[in-house]
Amino acid sequence: MAALVLVVNCGSSSIKFALVNPEESEFVMEGLAERLGETEANLKWQINGTKESITLPPKADHKAALSHILPKVEKVAVAEGKLKAIGHRVVHGGESFTQACILEEDAIAAIRNTAALAPLHNPANLLGIEAAMKLFPSLPHVAVFDTAFHQTLPDYAFRYALPENLYTELGVRRYGFHGTSHRYVVEEAARLAGKSLENSGWLTAHLGNGCSTAAILNGESVDTSMGFTPLEGLVMGTRSGDVDPNLHSYLHRELGWDLEKIDHVLNKESGLLGLSGGLSNDMRSLVKAREEGHEGARLAIDVFCYRLAKSLAAMACALPRLDGIIFTGGIGENSVLIREKVAEHLVLFGVSIDEKHNQECVGGKAGTIHRLGSPEVWVVPTNEERQIALETLACAQKNK
Ligand code: AMP
């Protein structure tokens, strides 16, 4: 009988869920509850491609949504195998969590204590955890952290050049995010390449709405582009990535903007959206607009690719060897143009893309896209839910 894991990802007003058989990449069931806390809360799900949806009671919260979701999941799980555990995605584990852990009182308290580092995410994650634990008390609940994979960074990669007490007293350091995805794709790439993960060096680029790079040596993350928050590093959909830290005081002095306004602009109005003059944060739209001659779209794509290539080149400092560069996430898995343009900036590394293979690796197809003689360049579709399910099952079995 298949061992199944329910993977739950709670945002501040949404719950994404998937019923996963970790042996397979397709999900048994998946769905999304949206607009929680609003008058028009709703729930959509699909089982084997068949879509359904219901309207939730007005202002339904996380617990109300989960009380609709869980019986449906249970019914499907009974028919398809056996539900063994629930895996919760938690954005920030601070320095307390280096791997997935069983959610007991101590762990929940530690996640709560980390809330100051992720004020938008961890409290929402906790709402889901607490509601699901009440509704499914007999199953093991496991937390899988976005930050945990990067806890292997050496101090010279994770420390900022700031006064020491900001680190020791406030935890100001680089944490990195998207750990679940970086880990999944590097393990997949090593498997597909027939290489030993424990004896390899890779650069990964997770390019979705949020974007980050990582350097992974012998299966461990040794550097990554996101830092104290997911704002650091690359150009993203609406996030600026790196800017001069003095920009804050300049904007305050010149425009009278307060910190909230500056936060909002850097997180929600910048990145591809800002560079394209407000046209779009969506790479598909920008690629199309660029073809039609839109200057803002051209610039947004050029800055995106240059900054990404620069980040990969910088990440190479963390590796004594390079087995391959891996593209993943919606943009990395699908955009022939972005992969080609990034490679053009990495010519000094000998990177060269095969046009035909680049065209072929789209829409969920994994493979290599480099020319003979170039360092290997891989496209590997990510599957964060499956990685969370794998870690959840392993953790639950270890703690039996
Ligand atoms: P994700 O957050 O991983 O779902 O990725 C979302 C991003 O992937 C958006 O910017 C999409 O425009 C982008 N994306 C998806 N498909 C394509 C495509 N065929 N070409 C370019 N970008 C794409």
Short mmCIF file of C-alpha atoms and ligand atoms in Angstrom, two decimals:
data_model
loop_
_atom_site.label_atom_id
_atom_site.label_comp_id
_atom_site.label_asym_id
_atom_site.label_seq_id
_atom_site.Cartn_x
_atom_site.Cartn_y
_atom_site.Cartn_z
CA MET A 1 0.00 0.00 0.00
CA ALA A 2 1.42 3.40 -1.00
CA ALA A 3 2.62 5.59 1.88
CA LEU A 4 1.13 9.05 1.33
CA VAL A 5 2.02 12.42 2.81
CA LEU A 6 -0.18 15.49 2.93
CA VAL A 7 1.96 18.57 2.28
CA VAL A 8 0.55 21.84 3.61
CA ASN A 9 1.86 25.31 2.74
CA CYS A 10 0.06 28.11 4.59
CA GLY A 11 0.37 31.72 3.49
CA SER A 12 -1.23 34.64 5.30
CA SER A 13 -4.52 34.27 3.39
CA SER A 14 -4.09 30.97 1.55
CA ILE A 15 -3.40 27.27 2.00
CA LYS A 16 -1.76 25.26 -0.76
CA PHE A 17 -1.89 21.51 -0.26
CA ALA A 18 -0.89 18.32 -2.06
CA LEU A 19 -1.39 14.66 -1.30
CA VAL A 20 1.89 13.13 -2.37
CA ASN A 21 3.13 9.63 -2.99
CA PRO A 22 6.87 10.29 -2.61
CA GLU A 23 7.60 7.48 -5.09
CA GLU A 24 5.96 9.50 -7.88
CA SER A 25 6.33 13.03 -9.23
CA GLU A 26 2.58 13.44 -10.02
CA PHE A 27 0.39 14.30 -7.03
CA VAL A 28 -2.58 12.13 -6.01
CA MET A 29 -4.54 15.30 -5.19
CA GLU A 30 -3.72 19.01 -4.94
CA GLY A 31 -5.56 22.17 -4.14
CA LEU A 32 -5.65 25.73 -2.94
CA ALA A 33 -7.80 27.64 -0.44
CA GLU A 34 -7.65 31.37 -1.15
CA ARG A 35 -8.85 34.68 0.24
CA LEU A 36 -9.05 33.29 3.77
CA GLY A 37 -10.40 35.86 6.22
CA GLU A 38 -12.24 37.63 3.36
CA THR A 39 -15.91 37.42 2.40
CA GLU A 40 -15.18 35.45 -0.75
CA ALA A 41 -13.00 32.65 0.58
CA ASN A 42 -12.91 29.63 -1.72
CA LEU A 43 -11.38 26.21 -2.11
CA LYS A 44 -10.26 24.55 -5.38
CA TRP A 45 -8.79 21.11 -5.78
CA GLN A 46 -8.11 18.46 -8.37
CA ILE A 47 -7.88 14.69 -8.28
CA ASN A 48 -6.37 12.94 -11.31
CA GLY A 49 -6.98 16.02 -13.45
CA THR A 50 -10.64 16.42 -12.42
CA LYS A 51 -11.17 19.90 -11.03
CA GLU A 52 -13.67 20.91 -8.35
CA SER A 53 -14.27 23.99 -6.23
CA ILE A 54 -16.51 25.25 -3.44
CA THR A 55 -17.15 28.60 -1.80
CA LEU A 56 -16.09 28.60 1.83
CA PRO A 57 -18.19 30.33 4.52
CA PRO A 58 -17.50 34.11 4.56
CA LYS A 59 -14.33 34.99 6.50
CA ALA A 60 -13.34 31.32 6.79
CA ASP A 61 -9.95 31.16 8.54
CA HIS A 62 -7.13 28.60 8.23
CA LYS A 63 -8.83 26.20 10.65
CA ALA A 64 -12.18 26.43 8.85
CA ALA A 65 -10.48 25.85 5.50
CA LEU A 66 -8.50 22.88 6.81
CA SER A 67 -11.68 21.37 8.29
CA HIS A 68 -13.04 21.30 4.71
CA ILE A 69 -9.78 20.12 3.16
CA LEU A 70 -8.82 17.31 5.53
CA PRO A 71 -11.91 15.04 5.19
CA LYS A 72 -11.60 15.27 1.39
CA VAL A 73 -7.91 14.39 1.60
CA GLU A 74 -8.65 11.53 4.01
CA LYS A 75 -11.23 10.05 1.66
CA VAL A 76 -8.82 10.12 -1.29
CA ALA A 77 -5.95 8.84 0.87
CA VAL A 78 -7.95 5.80 2.04
CA ALA A 79 -8.72 4.90 -1.57
CA GLU A 80 -5.14 5.42 -2.82
CA GLY A 81 -2.96 4.12 -0.02
CA LYS A 82 -2.32 5.13 3.55
CA LEU A 83 -1.81 8.64 4.90
CA LYS A 84 1.34 8.37 7.01
CA ALA A 85 2.16 11.94 7.97
CA ILE A 86 1.57 15.64 7.36
CA GLY A 87 4.46 17.79 6.18
CA HIS A 88 4.28 21.53 6.84
CA ARG A 89 6.35 24.00 4.85
CA VAL A 90 7.85 26.53 7.27
CA VAL A 91 9.66 29.48 5.75
CA HIS A 92 12.12 30.38 8.50
CA GLY A 93 13.88 28.02 10.88
CA GLY A 94 16.53 30.54 11.96
CA GLU A 95 19.59 28.81 13.39
CA SER A 96 17.43 26.40 15.42
CA PHE A 97 16.65 24.03 12.56
CA THR A 98 19.23 22.38 10.34
CA GLN A 99 16.80 19.74 9.09
CA ALA A 100 13.14 18.72 9.13
CA CYS A 101 11.74 17.99 12.59
CA ILE A 102 8.71 16.43 14.27
CA LEU A 103 6.34 19.14 15.46
CA GLU A 104 6.23 18.83 19.21
CA GLU A 105 5.86 21.57 21.81
CA ASP A 106 9.56 22.58 21.78
CA ALA A 107 9.71 22.83 18.00
CA ILE A 108 6.51 24.88 17.82
CA ALA A 109 7.88 27.26 20.47
CA ALA A 110 11.14 27.61 18.49
CA ILE A 111 9.21 28.41 15.29
CA ARG A 112 7.20 30.98 17.23
CA ASN A 113 10.44 32.50 18.55
CA THR A 114 11.69 32.81 14.97
CA ALA A 115 8.61 34.80 13.91
CA ALA A 116 10.47 38.13 14.20
CA LEU A 117 12.73 36.98 11.33
CA ALA A 118 9.76 36.14 9.07
CA PRO A 119 6.82 38.19 10.36
CA LEU A 120 4.65 37.59 7.29
CA HIS A 121 5.32 33.88 6.92
CA ASN A 122 6.02 32.02 10.16
CA PRO A 123 2.80 33.13 11.96
CA ALA A 124 0.77 31.95 8.94
CA ASN A 125 2.68 28.65 8.88
CA LEU A 126 1.90 28.23 12.61
CA LEU A 127 -1.82 28.81 12.04
CA GLY A 128 -1.83 25.88 9.63
CA ILE A 129 0.26 23.68 11.90
CA GLU A 130 -1.94 24.25 14.93
CA ALA A 131 -5.19 23.74 13.01
CA ALA A 132 -3.96 20.57 11.27
CA MET A 133 -2.63 19.12 14.55
CA LYS A 134 -6.03 19.60 16.18
CA LEU A 135 -7.84 18.02 13.24
CA PHE A 136 -5.38 15.14 12.75
CA PRO A 137 -3.96 14.50 16.24
CA SER A 138 -2.94 10.90 15.67
CA LEU A 139 -0.62 11.51 12.68
CA PRO A 140 2.99 12.71 12.91
CA HIS A 141 3.31 16.36 11.82
CA VAL A 142 6.69 17.40 10.44
CA ALA A 143 8.08 20.87 9.72
CA VAL A 144 10.30 21.27 6.65
CA PHE A 145 12.13 24.61 6.56
CA ASP A 146 13.10 26.76 3.55
CA THR A 147 16.21 27.86 5.40
CA ALA A 148 17.44 24.50 6.81
CA PHE A 149 19.40 23.34 3.74
CA HIS A 150 21.55 26.48 3.91
CA GLN A 151 22.58 26.00 7.54
CA THR A 152 25.78 24.37 6.24
CA LEU A 153 27.09 27.73 4.92
CA PRO A 154 30.49 28.57 6.43
CA ASP A 155 30.60 31.68 8.65
CA TYR A 156 32.51 33.68 6.03
CA ALA A 157 29.57 33.16 3.66
CA PHE A 158 26.74 33.80 6.11
CA ARG A 159 28.07 36.73 8.16
CA TYR A 160 27.51 40.35 7.15
CA ALA A 161 30.28 42.86 7.78
CA LEU A 162 28.32 44.44 10.63
CA PRO A 163 28.98 44.88 14.37
CA GLU A 164 29.13 41.47 16.02
CA ASN A 165 26.28 42.05 18.47
CA LEU A 166 23.79 42.46 15.62
CA TYR A 167 24.50 38.81 14.86
CA THR A 168 24.84 37.46 18.39
CA GLU A 169 21.88 39.35 19.89
CA LEU A 170 19.52 39.82 16.95
CA GLY A 171 20.42 37.00 14.57
CA VAL A 172 21.34 39.36 11.73
CA ARG A 173 23.08 37.03 9.25
CA ARG A 174 22.42 35.47 5.87
CA TYR A 175 20.00 32.50 6.08
CA GLY A 176 19.05 31.78 2.48
CA PHE A 177 15.71 30.43 1.25
CA HIS A 178 14.29 28.05 -1.40
CA GLY A 179 16.37 25.34 0.33
CA THR A 180 13.84 22.62 -0.45
CA SER A 181 14.05 23.38 -4.17
CA HIS A 182 17.85 23.72 -4.35
CA ARG A 183 18.18 20.40 -2.54
CA TYR A 184 15.64 18.62 -4.72
CA VAL A 185 17.13 19.69 -8.05
CA VAL A 186 20.74 18.99 -7.10
CA GLU A 187 19.81 15.47 -5.97
CA GLU A 188 17.85 14.95 -9.20
CA ALA A 189 20.66 16.31 -11.39
CA ALA A 190 23.25 14.08 -9.72
CA ARG A 191 20.93 11.08 -10.14
CA LEU A 192 20.24 11.88 -13.82
CA ALA A 193 23.93 12.53 -14.52
CA GLY A 194 24.92 9.29 -12.81
CA LYS A 195 27.24 11.21 -10.49
CA SER A 196 27.81 10.76 -6.76
CA LEU A 197 26.20 13.72 -4.97
CA GLU A 198 28.65 13.26 -2.07
CA ASN A 199 31.52 13.97 -4.43
CA SER A 200 30.31 16.83 -6.64
CA GLY A 201 29.99 20.61 -7.02
CA TRP A 202 26.95 22.36 -8.54
CA LEU A 203 25.53 25.82 -9.10
CA THR A 204 21.74 26.01 -8.93
CA ALA A 205 19.42 28.81 -10.09
CA HIS A 206 15.85 28.68 -8.80
CA LEU A 207 13.99 31.19 -10.98
CA GLY A 208 10.31 31.62 -10.16
CA ASN A 209 8.51 34.66 -8.81
CA GLY A 210 11.25 34.61 -6.19
CA CYS A 211 14.75 33.85 -7.49
CA SER A 212 17.94 32.60 -5.86
CA THR A 213 21.21 30.88 -6.71
CA ALA A 214 23.17 28.43 -4.59
CA ALA A 215 26.53 26.68 -4.61
CA ILE A 216 26.27 23.07 -3.48
CA LEU A 217 29.35 21.06 -2.62
CA ASN A 218 29.12 17.32 -1.90
CA GLY A 219 25.37 17.68 -1.34
CA GLU A 220 25.67 20.60 1.11
CA SER A 221 24.81 24.23 0.46
CA VAL A 222 27.95 26.36 0.79
CA ASP A 223 26.60 29.69 -0.44
CA THR A 224 23.34 31.19 -1.65
CA SER A 225 22.17 34.56 -2.95
CA MET A 226 19.25 35.28 -0.60
CA GLY A 227 20.24 36.55 2.80
CA PHE A 228 18.64 37.76 6.02
CA THR A 229 15.38 37.98 4.07
CA PRO A 230 14.30 36.76 0.62
CA LEU A 231 14.88 40.28 -0.74
CA GLU A 232 18.66 39.95 -1.12
CA GLY A 233 20.36 38.87 -4.32
CA LEU A 234 18.84 38.47 -7.78
CA VAL A 235 16.27 40.56 -9.62
CA MET A 236 12.88 38.87 -9.03
CA GLY A 237 9.27 39.36 -10.19
CA THR A 238 8.54 42.35 -7.94
CA ARG A 239 11.60 42.30 -5.63
CA SER A 240 14.62 44.48 -6.31
CA GLY A 241 17.28 42.07 -5.08
CA ASP A 242 20.54 43.81 -4.10
CA VAL A 243 20.51 47.59 -3.90
CA ASP A 244 22.89 49.98 -2.16
CA PRO A 245 21.92 49.89 1.56
CA ASN A 246 22.24 53.70 1.64
CA LEU A 247 19.28 53.90 -0.71
CA HIS A 248 16.97 53.72 2.30
CA SER A 249 18.25 56.93 3.85
CA TYR A 250 18.33 58.69 0.47
CA LEU A 251 14.69 57.85 -0.28
CA HIS A 252 13.70 58.92 3.21
CA ARG A 253 15.53 62.24 2.94
CA GLU A 254 14.53 63.09 -0.62
CA LEU A 255 10.97 61.76 -0.74
CA GLY A 256 10.01 61.56 2.93
CA TRP A 257 9.25 57.84 2.55
CA ASP A 258 8.98 55.89 5.81
CA LEU A 259 10.36 52.37 6.26
CA GLU A 260 7.04 50.74 5.46
CA LYS A 261 6.82 52.56 2.13
CA ILE A 262 10.43 51.69 1.23
CA ASP A 263 9.82 48.03 2.16
CA HIS A 264 6.75 48.01 -0.03
CA VAL A 265 8.50 49.55 -3.03
CA LEU A 266 11.51 47.21 -2.82
CA ASN A 267 9.39 44.08 -2.31
CA LYS A 268 6.27 44.73 -4.40
CA GLU A 269 6.98 47.38 -7.04
CA SER A 270 10.54 46.65 -8.12
CA GLY A 271 12.28 43.77 -9.91
CA LEU A 272 10.99 42.89 -13.39
CA LEU A 273 7.84 44.92 -12.74
CA GLY A 274 9.76 48.07 -11.82
CA LEU A 275 12.38 47.75 -14.57
CA SER A 276 9.75 47.20 -17.26
CA GLY A 277 8.10 50.50 -16.32
CA GLY A 278 5.25 48.70 -14.57
CA LEU A 279 4.46 46.44 -17.54
CA SER A 280 4.64 43.04 -15.82
CA ASN A 281 6.31 40.89 -13.19
CA ASP A 282 5.65 37.82 -15.33
CA MET A 283 8.54 36.62 -17.48
CA ARG A 284 6.25 35.14 -20.15
CA SER A 285 4.64 38.55 -20.78
CA LEU A 286 8.04 40.25 -20.80
CA VAL A 287 9.54 37.84 -23.32
CA LYS A 288 6.57 38.46 -25.60
CA ALA A 289 6.68 42.25 -25.14
CA ARG A 290 10.44 42.25 -25.85
CA GLU A 291 9.79 40.48 -29.15
CA GLU A 292 7.30 43.23 -29.99
CA GLY A 293 9.94 45.87 -29.31
CA HIS A 294 8.98 47.01 -25.80
CA GLU A 295 12.06 48.81 -24.44
CA GLY A 296 11.17 48.31 -20.75
CA ALA A 297 10.78 44.56 -21.28
CA ARG A 298 14.17 44.46 -23.06
CA LEU A 299 15.83 46.24 -20.18
CA ALA A 300 14.13 44.12 -17.48
CA ILE A 301 15.30 40.91 -19.20
CA ASP A 302 18.83 42.22 -19.76
CA VAL A 303 19.24 43.28 -16.11
CA PHE A 304 17.70 40.00 -14.90
CA CYS A 305 20.10 37.88 -16.97
CA TYR A 306 23.22 39.92 -16.27
CA ARG A 307 22.62 39.95 -12.52
CA LEU A 308 21.87 36.22 -12.54
CA ALA A 309 25.06 35.41 -14.45
CA LYS A 310 27.05 37.65 -12.08
CA SER A 311 25.60 35.80 -9.11
CA LEU A 312 26.46 32.39 -10.60
CA ALA A 313 30.01 33.56 -11.30
CA ALA A 314 30.30 34.79 -7.70
CA MET A 315 28.91 31.51 -6.36
CA ALA A 316 31.67 29.67 -8.25
CA CYS A 317 34.10 31.02 -5.61
CA ALA A 318 32.51 28.57 -3.16
CA LEU A 319 33.33 25.50 -5.28
CA PRO A 320 36.61 23.69 -5.96
CA ARG A 321 34.98 21.86 -8.90
CA LEU A 322 31.97 22.34 -11.16
CA ASP A 323 29.86 19.37 -12.20
CA GLY A 324 27.08 21.46 -13.62
CA ILE A 325 24.82 24.51 -13.57
CA ILE A 326 21.14 23.74 -12.92
CA PHE A 327 18.18 25.88 -14.01
CA THR A 328 14.82 25.39 -12.28
CA GLY A 329 11.59 27.21 -11.28
CA GLY A 330 8.99 28.52 -13.76
CA ILE A 331 11.53 30.69 -15.62
CA GLY A 332 14.48 28.28 -15.36
CA GLU A 333 12.39 25.32 -16.54
CA ASN A 334 10.77 27.12 -19.47
CA SER A 335 12.59 30.15 -20.76
CA VAL A 336 14.89 29.30 -23.66
CA LEU A 337 15.78 32.99 -23.99
CA ILE A 338 16.82 33.53 -20.37
CA ARG A 339 19.01 30.42 -20.30
CA GLU A 340 20.68 31.46 -23.55
CA LYS A 341 21.32 35.05 -22.39
CA VAL A 342 22.69 33.97 -19.02
CA ALA A 343 25.08 31.57 -20.72
CA GLU A 344 26.33 34.39 -22.99
CA HIS A 345 27.56 36.24 -19.90
CA LEU A 346 29.38 33.12 -18.67
CA VAL A 347 31.55 32.67 -21.74
CA LEU A 348 34.71 33.09 -19.63
CA PHE A 349 33.69 29.87 -17.83
CA GLY A 350 33.41 28.17 -21.22
CA VAL A 351 29.63 27.88 -20.96
CA SER A 352 28.00 27.34 -24.33
CA ILE A 353 24.36 26.38 -25.01
CA ASP A 354 23.10 23.94 -27.62
CA GLU A 355 20.18 25.64 -29.36
CA LYS A 356 18.23 22.48 -30.11
CA HIS A 357 18.54 20.97 -26.64
CA ASN A 358 17.70 24.33 -25.10
CA GLN A 359 14.48 24.46 -27.16
CA GLU A 360 13.58 20.91 -26.12
CA CYS A 361 13.93 21.30 -22.35
CA VAL A 362 10.66 23.11 -21.60
CA GLY A 363 7.33 22.27 -20.00
CA GLY A 364 8.67 19.91 -17.35
CA LYS A 365 11.30 18.11 -19.44
CA ALA A 366 14.64 17.57 -17.72
CA GLY A 367 17.92 17.32 -19.59
CA THR A 368 21.24 18.88 -20.52
CA ILE A 369 21.37 21.93 -22.80
CA HIS A 370 25.13 22.55 -23.18
CA ARG A 371 27.40 22.00 -26.16
CA LEU A 372 30.24 19.50 -26.15
CA GLY A 373 33.22 20.95 -24.28
CA SER A 374 31.11 23.32 -22.16
CA PRO A 375 30.56 22.83 -18.42
CA GLU A 376 27.34 20.85 -18.05
CA VAL A 377 24.14 22.91 -17.99
CA TRP A 378 21.02 21.14 -16.73
CA VAL A 379 17.32 21.95 -16.72
CA VAL A 380 15.66 20.12 -13.82
CA PRO A 381 12.00 20.74 -12.92
CA THR A 382 11.69 21.36 -9.21
CA ASN A 383 9.12 19.60 -7.05
CA GLU A 384 9.10 21.18 -3.61
CA GLU A 385 6.03 19.25 -2.47
CA ARG A 386 7.68 15.95 -3.28
CA GLN A 387 10.87 16.97 -1.48
CA ILE A 388 8.82 18.01 1.58
CA ALA A 389 7.00 14.64 1.42
CA LEU A 390 10.29 12.73 1.23
CA GLU A 391 11.77 14.60 4.18
CA THR A 392 8.50 14.27 6.15
CA LEU A 393 8.35 10.53 5.67
CA ALA A 394 12.04 10.06 6.55
CA CYS A 395 11.64 12.20 9.68
CA ALA A 396 8.43 10.44 10.77
CA GLN A 397 10.02 7.01 10.30
CA LYS A 398 13.14 7.98 12.24
CA ASN A 399 11.04 9.19 15.16
CA LYS A 400 8.66 6.23 15.31
P1 AMP B 1 7.06 29.88 -10.44
O1 AMP B 1 7.01 30.86 -9.28
O2 AMP B 1 8.13 28.84 -10.28
O3 AMP B 1 5.73 29.30 -10.81
O4 AMP B 1 7.52 30.74 -11.72
C1 AMP B 1 6.77 31.82 -12.18
C2 AMP B 1 7.54 32.52 -13.29
O5 AMP B 1 7.84 31.60 -14.33
C3 AMP B 1 6.75 33.65 -13.93
O6 AMP B 1 7.62 34.78 -14.13
C4 AMP B 1 6.38 33.07 -15.27
O7 AMP B 1 6.20 34.05 -16.26
C5 AMP B 1 7.60 32.22 -15.57
N1 AMP B 1 7.35 31.30 -16.68
C6 AMP B 1 6.50 30.25 -16.74
N2 AMP B 1 6.50 29.73 -17.99
C7 AMP B 1 7.35 30.47 -18.75
C8 AMP B 1 7.78 30.45 -20.10
N3 AMP B 1 7.32 29.54 -20.96
N4 AMP B 1 8.68 31.38 -20.50
C9 AMP B 1 9.14 32.31 -19.66
N5 AMP B 1 8.78 32.37 -18.36
C10 AMP B 1 7.89 31.48 -17.91
#
